[in-house]
mmCIF file of C-alpha atoms in Angstrom:
data_model
loop_
_atom_site.group_PDB
_atom_site.id
_atom_site.type_symbol
_atom_site.label_atom_id
_atom_site.label_comp_id
_atom_site.label_asym_id
_atom_site.label_seq_id
_atom_site.Cartn_x
_atom_site.Cartn_y
_atom_site.Cartn_z
ATOM 1 C CA UNK A 174 -300.112 158.817 233.160
ATOM 2 C CA UNK A 175 -301.333 162.394 233.552
ATOM 3 C CA UNK A 176 -304.604 161.601 231.790
ATOM 4 C CA UNK A 177 -305.149 158.630 234.115
ATOM 5 C CA UNK A 178 -304.594 160.818 237.185
ATOM 6 C CA UNK A 179 -306.939 163.470 235.804
ATOM 7 C CA UNK A 180 -309.655 160.910 235.088
ATOM 8 C CA UNK A 181 -309.474 159.331 238.541
ATOM 9 C CA UNK A 182 -309.261 162.560 240.547
ATOM 10 C CA UNK A 183 -312.187 164.160 238.725
ATOM 11 C CA UNK A 184 -314.471 161.165 239.339
ATOM 12 C CA UNK A 185 -317.116 161.289 242.068
ATOM 13 C CA UNK A 186 -316.351 158.936 244.948
ATOM 14 C CA UNK A 187 -317.006 159.944 248.569
ATOM 15 C CA UNK A 188 -316.726 157.286 251.264
ATOM 16 C CA UNK A 189 -319.368 154.632 250.730
ATOM 17 C CA UNK A 190 -320.103 155.817 247.172
ATOM 18 C CA UNK A 191 -316.968 154.703 245.311
ATOM 19 C CA UNK A 192 -318.427 152.717 242.386
ATOM 20 C CA UNK A 193 -317.783 155.361 239.697
ATOM 21 C CA UNK A 194 -314.060 155.362 240.478
ATOM 22 C CA UNK A 195 -313.840 151.570 240.624
ATOM 23 C CA UNK A 196 -315.578 151.309 237.227
ATOM 24 C CA UNK A 197 -312.928 153.583 235.708
ATOM 25 C CA UNK A 198 -310.148 151.510 237.291
ATOM 26 C CA UNK A 199 -311.566 148.285 235.864
ATOM 27 C CA UNK A 200 -311.786 149.854 232.408
ATOM 28 C CA UNK A 201 -308.127 150.876 232.641
ATOM 29 C CA UNK A 202 -307.059 147.401 233.771
ATOM 30 C CA UNK A 203 -309.224 145.256 231.479
ATOM 31 C CA UNK A 204 -306.252 144.005 229.429
ATOM 32 C CA UNK A 205 -303.727 143.863 232.280
ATOM 33 C CA UNK A 206 -305.173 141.525 234.930
ATOM 34 C CA UNK A 207 -306.007 137.843 235.217
ATOM 35 C CA UNK A 208 -309.125 138.382 237.298
ATOM 36 C CA UNK A 209 -311.053 140.579 239.704
ATOM 37 C CA UNK A 210 -313.800 140.486 242.303
ATOM 38 C CA UNK A 211 -315.724 142.739 244.667
ATOM 39 C CA UNK A 212 -315.876 141.645 248.282
ATOM 40 C CA UNK A 213 -318.824 142.040 250.638
ATOM 41 C CA UNK A 214 -317.958 145.596 251.749
ATOM 42 C CA UNK A 215 -317.270 146.819 248.210
ATOM 43 C CA UNK A 216 -313.479 146.609 247.871
ATOM 44 C CA UNK A 217 -312.306 145.954 244.317
ATOM 45 C CA UNK A 218 -309.604 143.255 244.228
ATOM 46 C CA UNK A 219 -307.652 142.575 241.023
ATOM 47 C CA UNK A 220 -304.748 140.229 240.426
ATOM 48 C CA UNK A 221 -302.026 139.108 238.081
ATOM 49 C CA UNK A 222 -300.971 135.512 238.646
ATOM 50 C CA UNK A 223 -297.358 134.540 239.333
ATOM 51 C CA UNK A 224 -295.680 131.157 239.697
ATOM 52 C CA UNK A 225 -293.615 131.506 242.882
ATOM 53 C CA UNK A 226 -296.501 130.926 245.287
ATOM 54 C CA UNK A 227 -295.767 134.297 246.927
ATOM 55 C CA UNK A 228 -298.424 137.046 246.967
ATOM 56 C CA UNK A 229 -297.927 140.810 247.268
ATOM 57 C CA UNK A 230 -300.890 143.114 247.917
ATOM 58 C CA UNK A 231 -300.798 146.801 246.979
ATOM 59 C CA UNK A 232 -303.632 148.780 248.548
ATOM 60 C CA UNK A 233 -304.926 152.236 247.610
ATOM 61 C CA UNK A 234 -308.218 153.599 248.882
ATOM 62 C CA UNK A 235 -310.656 154.949 246.318
ATOM 63 C CA UNK A 236 -312.818 157.160 248.537
ATOM 64 C CA UNK A 237 -312.492 160.897 249.121
ATOM 65 C CA UNK A 238 -313.699 163.210 251.879
ATOM 66 C CA UNK A 239 -316.933 165.112 251.457
ATOM 67 C CA UNK A 240 -320.169 166.332 252.986
ATOM 68 C CA UNK A 241 -323.492 164.589 253.602
ATOM 69 C CA UNK A 242 -326.849 166.368 253.726
ATOM 70 C CA UNK A 243 -328.459 166.159 257.178
ATOM 71 C CA UNK A 244 -331.326 168.655 256.851
ATOM 72 C CA UNK A 245 -332.994 171.061 254.428
ATOM 73 C CA UNK A 246 -334.419 174.459 255.396
ATOM 74 C CA UNK A 247 -337.842 175.718 254.346
ATOM 75 C CA UNK A 248 -336.126 177.974 251.794
ATOM 76 C CA UNK A 249 -334.153 175.099 250.236
ATOM 77 C CA UNK A 250 -330.722 175.527 251.817
ATOM 78 C CA UNK A 251 -328.836 172.396 252.865
ATOM 79 C CA UNK A 252 -327.352 171.591 256.259
ATOM 80 C CA UNK A 253 -324.479 169.147 256.188
ATOM 81 C CA UNK A 254 -322.106 166.978 258.198
ATOM 82 C CA UNK A 255 -318.576 165.785 257.466
ATOM 83 C CA UNK A 256 -317.681 162.602 255.614
ATOM 84 C CA UNK A 257 -314.116 161.955 256.755
ATOM 85 C CA UNK A 258 -311.553 164.471 257.984
ATOM 86 C CA UNK A 259 -313.172 167.669 256.773
ATOM 87 C CA UNK A 260 -311.705 171.064 257.701
ATOM 88 C CA UNK A 261 -314.722 173.419 257.447
ATOM 89 C CA UNK A 262 -312.688 176.430 256.273
ATOM 90 C CA UNK A 263 -311.609 174.615 253.085
ATOM 91 C CA UNK A 264 -315.233 174.386 251.918
ATOM 92 C CA UNK A 265 -316.417 177.975 252.467
ATOM 93 C CA UNK A 266 -316.779 179.804 249.151
ATOM 94 C CA UNK A 267 -316.173 176.632 247.162
ATOM 95 C CA UNK A 268 -318.577 174.545 245.148
ATOM 96 C CA UNK A 269 -319.602 171.054 246.178
ATOM 97 C CA UNK A 270 -320.866 168.463 243.705
ATOM 98 C CA UNK A 271 -323.735 166.105 244.445
ATOM 99 C CA UNK A 272 -324.910 163.401 242.019
ATOM 100 C CA UNK A 273 -327.696 165.664 240.682
ATOM 101 C CA UNK A 274 -326.704 169.206 241.647
ATOM 102 C CA UNK A 275 -323.874 171.597 242.428
ATOM 103 C CA UNK A 276 -323.978 173.851 245.480
ATOM 104 C CA UNK A 277 -322.030 176.738 246.988
ATOM 105 C CA UNK A 278 -320.848 176.437 250.574
ATOM 106 C CA UNK A 279 -320.978 179.571 252.676
ATOM 107 C CA UNK A 280 -321.107 180.839 256.242
ATOM 108 C CA UNK A 281 -324.160 182.307 258.000
ATOM 109 C CA UNK A 282 -324.429 185.967 258.946
ATOM 110 C CA UNK A 283 -326.936 188.772 258.449
ATOM 111 C CA UNK A 284 -324.166 191.368 258.673
ATOM 112 C CA UNK A 285 -320.506 191.456 257.710
ATOM 113 C CA UNK A 286 -319.582 191.590 261.395
ATOM 114 C CA UNK A 287 -321.661 188.490 262.137
ATOM 115 C CA UNK A 288 -320.116 186.611 259.217
ATOM 116 C CA UNK A 289 -316.624 187.523 260.428
ATOM 117 C CA UNK A 290 -317.512 186.247 263.904
ATOM 118 C CA UNK A 291 -318.875 182.997 262.486
ATOM 119 C CA UNK A 292 -315.804 182.642 260.267
ATOM 120 C CA UNK A 293 -313.540 182.992 263.308
ATOM 121 C CA UNK A 294 -315.543 180.281 265.084
ATOM 122 C CA UNK A 295 -316.401 178.276 262.002
ATOM 123 C CA UNK A 296 -318.159 174.942 262.418
ATOM 124 C CA UNK A 297 -320.509 172.941 260.257
ATOM 125 C CA UNK A 298 -323.321 174.312 262.437
ATOM 126 C CA UNK A 299 -322.977 177.826 261.015
ATOM 127 C CA UNK A 300 -322.429 176.767 257.392
ATOM 128 C CA UNK A 301 -324.950 176.006 254.655
ATOM 129 C CA UNK A 302 -325.037 174.884 251.024
ATOM 130 C CA UNK A 303 -326.943 176.814 248.358
ATOM 131 C CA UNK A 304 -328.023 174.700 245.352
ATOM 132 C CA UNK A 305 -330.245 177.422 243.880
ATOM 133 C CA UNK A 306 -333.462 175.876 245.190
ATOM 134 C CA UNK A 307 -336.323 178.113 246.285
ATOM 135 C CA UNK A 308 -338.072 175.688 248.636
ATOM 136 C CA UNK A 309 -337.698 172.568 250.736
ATOM 137 C CA UNK A 310 -339.560 170.529 248.133
ATOM 138 C CA UNK A 311 -337.365 171.698 245.251
ATOM 139 C CA UNK A 312 -334.138 171.039 247.184
ATOM 140 C CA UNK A 313 -335.348 167.631 248.326
ATOM 141 C CA UNK A 314 -336.143 166.620 244.746
ATOM 142 C CA UNK A 315 -332.552 167.343 243.700
ATOM 143 C CA UNK A 316 -330.528 166.582 246.830
ATOM 144 C CA UNK A 317 -332.483 164.586 249.414
ATOM 145 C CA UNK A 318 -331.250 164.077 252.962
ATOM 146 C CA UNK A 319 -328.467 161.488 252.908
ATOM 147 C CA UNK A 320 -326.926 162.742 249.648
ATOM 148 C CA UNK A 321 -323.129 162.905 249.522
ATOM 149 C CA UNK A 322 -321.182 165.799 248.022
ATOM 150 C CA UNK A 323 -317.510 166.298 247.104
ATOM 151 C CA UNK A 324 -315.393 169.282 246.112
ATOM 152 C CA UNK A 325 -316.278 170.554 242.650
ATOM 153 C CA UNK A 326 -312.740 171.463 241.612
ATOM 154 C CA UNK A 327 -310.811 170.790 238.433
ATOM 155 C CA UNK A 328 -307.488 169.137 237.607
ATOM 156 C CA UNK A 329 -304.589 171.451 236.755
ATOM 157 C CA UNK A 330 -300.980 170.838 235.699
ATOM 158 C CA UNK A 331 -298.607 173.420 237.128
ATOM 159 C CA UNK A 332 -295.167 172.579 235.766
ATOM 160 C CA UNK A 333 -294.166 169.296 237.417
ATOM 161 C CA UNK A 334 -296.920 169.745 239.992
ATOM 162 C CA UNK A 335 -300.396 168.268 239.598
ATOM 163 C CA UNK A 336 -303.310 169.911 241.417
ATOM 164 C CA UNK A 337 -306.773 168.469 242.055
ATOM 165 C CA UNK A 338 -309.296 167.335 244.606
ATOM 166 C CA UNK A 339 -309.029 163.701 245.715
ATOM 167 C CA UNK A 340 -305.307 163.174 245.165
ATOM 168 C CA UNK A 341 -305.889 161.471 248.514
ATOM 169 C CA UNK A 342 -305.927 158.741 247.424
ATOM 170 C CA UNK A 343 -306.621 158.601 243.702
ATOM 171 C CA UNK A 344 -302.910 159.208 243.209
ATOM 172 C CA UNK A 345 -302.318 155.907 245.011
ATOM 173 C CA UNK A 346 -304.946 154.265 242.785
ATOM 174 C CA UNK A 347 -303.227 155.638 239.675
ATOM 175 C CA UNK A 348 -299.858 154.289 240.859
ATOM 176 C CA UNK A 349 -301.229 150.786 241.471
ATOM 177 C CA UNK A 350 -303.034 150.822 238.099
ATOM 178 C CA UNK A 351 -299.837 151.871 236.371
ATOM 179 C CA UNK A 352 -297.831 149.129 238.087
ATOM 180 C CA UNK A 353 -300.223 146.533 236.641
ATOM 181 C CA UNK A 354 -300.077 148.138 233.200
ATOM 182 C CA UNK A 355 -296.281 148.156 233.073
ATOM 183 C CA UNK A 356 -295.728 144.694 234.527
ATOM 184 C CA UNK A 357 -294.803 141.937 232.146
ATOM 185 C CA UNK A 358 -294.423 138.461 233.562
ATOM 186 C CA UNK A 359 -293.785 138.490 237.287
ATOM 187 C CA UNK A 360 -292.647 135.638 239.552
ATOM 188 C CA UNK A 361 -295.006 136.719 242.332
ATOM 189 C CA UNK A 362 -298.776 137.016 242.289
ATOM 190 C CA UNK A 363 -299.684 140.697 242.515
ATOM 191 C CA UNK A 364 -302.994 141.769 244.047
ATOM 192 C CA UNK A 365 -304.379 145.269 243.779
ATOM 193 C CA UNK A 366 -306.821 146.313 246.484
ATOM 194 C CA UNK A 367 -308.865 149.424 245.673
ATOM 195 C CA UNK A 368 -310.470 149.735 249.065
ATOM 196 C CA UNK A 369 -313.480 151.683 250.275
ATOM 197 C CA UNK A 370 -314.242 153.963 253.225
ATOM 198 C CA UNK A 371 -310.698 154.667 254.374
ATOM 199 C CA UNK A 372 -311.588 158.247 255.251
ATOM 200 C CA UNK A 373 -314.215 157.161 257.785
ATOM 201 C CA UNK A 374 -312.101 154.618 259.662
ATOM 202 C CA UNK A 375 -310.062 152.277 257.406
ATOM 203 C CA UNK A 376 -313.229 150.237 256.885
ATOM 204 C CA UNK A 377 -312.566 148.496 253.568
ATOM 205 C CA UNK A 378 -308.936 147.596 254.162
ATOM 206 C CA UNK A 379 -309.803 145.926 257.459
ATOM 207 C CA UNK A 380 -311.190 143.005 255.417
ATOM 208 C CA UNK A 381 -309.550 143.482 251.987
ATOM 209 C CA UNK A 382 -306.678 141.050 252.606
ATOM 210 C CA UNK A 383 -308.710 138.476 254.528
ATOM 211 C CA UNK A 384 -309.686 136.157 251.655
ATOM 212 C CA UNK A 385 -306.580 136.578 249.473
ATOM 213 C CA UNK A 386 -304.053 136.058 252.325
ATOM 214 C CA UNK A 387 -301.008 137.864 250.872
ATOM 215 C CA UNK A 388 -297.483 137.356 252.181
ATOM 216 C CA UNK A 389 -296.896 141.106 252.412
ATOM 217 C CA UNK A 390 -298.989 144.266 252.040
ATOM 218 C CA UNK A 391 -297.939 147.738 250.908
ATOM 219 C CA UNK A 392 -300.394 150.606 251.283
ATOM 220 C CA UNK A 393 -299.934 153.398 248.733
ATOM 221 C CA UNK A 394 -301.226 156.714 250.020
ATOM 222 C CA UNK A 395 -300.428 160.405 250.415
ATOM 223 C CA UNK A 396 -298.535 162.022 253.256
ATOM 224 C CA UNK A 397 -297.832 165.513 254.551
ATOM 225 C CA UNK A 398 -295.398 167.771 252.723
ATOM 226 C CA UNK A 399 -293.421 170.218 254.837
ATOM 227 C CA UNK A 400 -291.939 172.348 252.064
ATOM 228 C CA UNK A 401 -294.281 175.352 252.103
ATOM 229 C CA UNK A 402 -294.383 178.408 254.437
ATOM 230 C CA UNK A 403 -295.191 177.683 258.068
ATOM 231 C CA UNK A 404 -295.442 173.947 257.395
ATOM 232 C CA UNK A 405 -295.099 171.398 260.176
ATOM 233 C CA UNK A 406 -291.501 171.759 261.314
ATOM 234 C CA UNK A 407 -290.959 168.206 262.571
ATOM 235 C CA UNK A 408 -291.672 166.714 259.132
ATOM 236 C CA UNK A 409 -289.024 166.325 256.440
ATOM 237 C CA UNK A 410 -291.146 165.197 253.470
ATOM 238 C CA UNK A 411 -291.065 167.430 250.390
ATOM 239 C CA UNK A 412 -292.350 167.439 246.838
ATOM 240 C CA UNK A 413 -289.854 166.353 244.188
ATOM 241 C CA UNK A 414 -287.532 164.272 246.381
ATOM 242 C CA UNK A 415 -289.091 160.935 245.488
ATOM 243 C CA UNK A 416 -291.713 158.686 247.058
ATOM 244 C CA UNK A 417 -291.620 158.463 250.847
ATOM 245 C CA UNK A 418 -290.939 155.124 252.511
ATOM 246 C CA UNK A 419 -292.855 155.276 255.758
ATOM 247 C CA UNK A 420 -291.164 154.315 259.009
ATOM 248 C CA UNK A 421 -294.169 155.086 261.213
ATOM 249 C CA UNK A 422 -297.211 157.243 261.718
ATOM 250 C CA UNK A 423 -299.659 157.532 264.589
ATOM 251 C CA UNK A 424 -301.526 154.373 263.574
ATOM 252 C CA UNK A 425 -298.749 151.883 262.784
ATOM 253 C CA UNK A 426 -295.059 151.110 262.498
ATOM 254 C CA UNK A 427 -294.049 149.755 259.090
ATOM 255 C CA UNK A 428 -292.549 146.285 258.934
ATOM 256 C CA UNK A 429 -288.787 146.724 259.184
ATOM 257 C CA UNK A 430 -287.917 144.098 256.543
ATOM 258 C CA UNK A 431 -290.209 145.692 253.959
ATOM 259 C CA UNK A 432 -288.805 149.150 254.675
ATOM 260 C CA UNK A 433 -285.222 147.934 254.348
ATOM 261 C CA UNK A 434 -286.009 146.083 251.103
ATOM 262 C CA UNK A 435 -287.661 149.169 249.589
ATOM 263 C CA UNK A 436 -284.625 151.269 250.503
ATOM 264 C CA UNK A 437 -282.276 148.636 249.064
ATOM 265 C CA UNK A 438 -284.218 148.492 245.777
ATOM 266 C CA UNK A 439 -284.435 152.268 245.505
ATOM 267 C CA UNK A 440 -280.696 152.667 245.971
ATOM 268 C CA UNK A 441 -279.790 149.750 243.672
ATOM 269 C CA UNK A 442 -281.951 151.182 240.877
ATOM 270 C CA UNK A 443 -281.115 154.853 241.518
ATOM 271 C CA UNK A 444 -284.710 155.709 242.337
ATOM 272 C CA UNK A 445 -284.992 158.892 244.421
ATOM 273 C CA UNK A 446 -286.708 158.305 247.745
ATOM 274 C CA UNK A 447 -287.153 159.893 251.157
ATOM 275 C CA UNK A 448 -287.858 158.498 254.589
ATOM 276 C CA UNK A 449 -291.145 159.362 256.261
ATOM 277 C CA UNK A 450 -291.932 159.704 259.933
ATOM 278 C CA UNK A 451 -295.440 161.147 260.172
ATOM 279 C CA UNK A 452 -296.399 162.513 263.574
ATOM 280 C CA UNK A 453 -300.154 162.209 262.972
ATOM 281 C CA UNK A 454 -302.606 160.238 260.873
ATOM 282 C CA UNK A 455 -302.333 156.750 259.465
ATOM 283 C CA UNK A 456 -302.936 154.573 256.423
ATOM 284 C CA UNK A 457 -304.592 151.271 255.616
ATOM 285 C CA UNK A 458 -301.363 149.521 256.633
ATOM 286 C CA UNK A 459 -302.606 149.816 260.221
ATOM 287 C CA UNK A 460 -305.425 147.335 259.580
ATOM 288 C CA UNK A 461 -303.788 145.277 256.840
ATOM 289 C CA UNK A 462 -301.098 144.205 259.310
ATOM 290 C CA UNK A 463 -303.794 142.966 261.727
ATOM 291 C CA UNK A 464 -305.549 140.741 259.183
ATOM 292 C CA UNK A 465 -305.936 137.070 260.130
ATOM 293 C CA UNK A 466 -302.826 136.044 262.079
ATOM 294 C CA UNK A 467 -300.996 139.188 260.951
ATOM 295 C CA UNK A 468 -299.434 140.262 257.633
ATOM 296 C CA UNK A 469 -296.150 142.183 257.309
ATOM 297 C CA UNK A 470 -297.200 145.624 256.056
ATOM 298 C CA UNK A 471 -295.728 149.011 255.188
ATOM 299 C CA UNK A 472 -296.617 152.199 253.316
ATOM 300 C CA UNK A 473 -295.189 154.038 250.331
ATOM 301 C CA UNK A 474 -296.408 157.629 250.311
ATOM 302 C CA UNK A 475 -296.607 160.543 247.910
ATOM 303 C CA UNK A 476 -295.809 163.875 249.639
ATOM 304 C CA UNK A 477 -298.808 166.139 249.129
ATOM 305 C CA UNK A 478 -299.459 169.793 249.851
ATOM 306 C CA UNK A 479 -302.851 171.004 251.124
ATOM 307 C CA UNK A 480 -304.284 167.568 251.963
ATOM 308 C CA UNK A 481 -308.099 167.441 252.294
ATOM 309 C CA UNK A 482 -308.481 170.687 250.366
ATOM 310 C CA UNK A 483 -309.891 171.225 246.835
ATOM 311 C CA UNK A 484 -306.321 171.709 245.581
ATOM 312 C CA UNK A 485 -304.229 168.796 246.811
ATOM 313 C CA UNK A 486 -300.846 169.074 245.094
ATOM 314 C CA UNK A 487 -298.326 166.358 244.190
ATOM 315 C CA UNK A 488 -295.167 166.176 242.090
ATOM 316 C CA UNK A 489 -295.311 164.049 238.931
ATOM 317 C CA UNK A 490 -291.736 162.802 239.301
ATOM 318 C CA UNK A 491 -292.549 161.431 242.774
ATOM 319 C CA UNK A 492 -295.451 159.528 241.259
ATOM 320 C CA UNK A 493 -293.374 158.084 238.409
ATOM 321 C CA UNK A 494 -290.634 157.050 240.818
ATOM 322 C CA UNK A 495 -293.191 155.377 243.087
ATOM 323 C CA UNK A 496 -294.384 153.285 240.134
ATOM 324 C CA UNK A 497 -290.826 152.221 239.369
ATOM 325 C CA UNK A 498 -290.073 151.384 242.996
ATOM 326 C CA UNK A 499 -293.170 149.202 243.326
ATOM 327 C CA UNK A 500 -292.405 147.408 240.058
ATOM 328 C CA UNK A 501 -288.981 146.562 241.446
ATOM 329 C CA UNK A 502 -290.631 145.330 244.635
ATOM 330 C CA UNK A 503 -292.974 143.045 242.687
ATOM 331 C CA UNK A 504 -289.946 141.325 241.190
ATOM 332 C CA UNK A 505 -287.628 141.148 244.180
ATOM 333 C CA UNK A 506 -289.583 142.081 247.307
ATOM 334 C CA UNK A 507 -290.374 138.587 248.577
#
């Protein structure tokens, strides 16, 4: 599974430009699904047919945060805006990858004192990207206005910890892919939704379940981890304690029956798990539950350190246990 995670996290896929990741997912699933389709907004939907008449949808978003080019200076430097929940400090000094170039993000300042001042008051207005171009024309030929860039960081295994850009939410994609790969016959129809543009407003998931009309939806995403120095003190989630079964976040409250069933299955099968109450943020469950006349929805999360940075960090055992928990839910969840 490590190679799958590496492949998906290293792929290029900012919000609205997710096709490379979806192509890799389809290649992985070619022998493990009964069919697939792309809907009008670009979500990839795959399925494995069951006989019970019941349908379970697992959703993981394929997009990642990034930057978009808004202007180019006469000397060929790029000005950018955020794609999703970007924290400017996490980009400074790092490389960013565009489809046809790699650039270095840095902060303005003619003197060290000015740079320090701009760093203290850092915004995208006093940052730039250097792609090695010497003029506006050269930069435009490589990275025209409207180009999207993502962190140019590599995958690394650090003991039981896996480090990469885009764990949010390629780790969810990898889990859903692995569930399909490991499933034999299943009484329920299982639908995988690899949805687009979550980072810019839960766009894809707001329509992903509309045509397939599942009985229940489970979003698979990352969540905060509070097990490092000065972490958020009201959170209990930690790496290595199992997947987190979400009770609520700022965007939604998980369906109580799904939460209780996930807990029951985890305990019956001795799968480590932890309960999640997230005091900010949200997942695609918030819009999945509002689809049509309403669909019972919940979230299973992977605790993650340094979310929206070039080095998002998860624990492999949490990922493996999430796969096992969702397989159990496919068999006995509805």
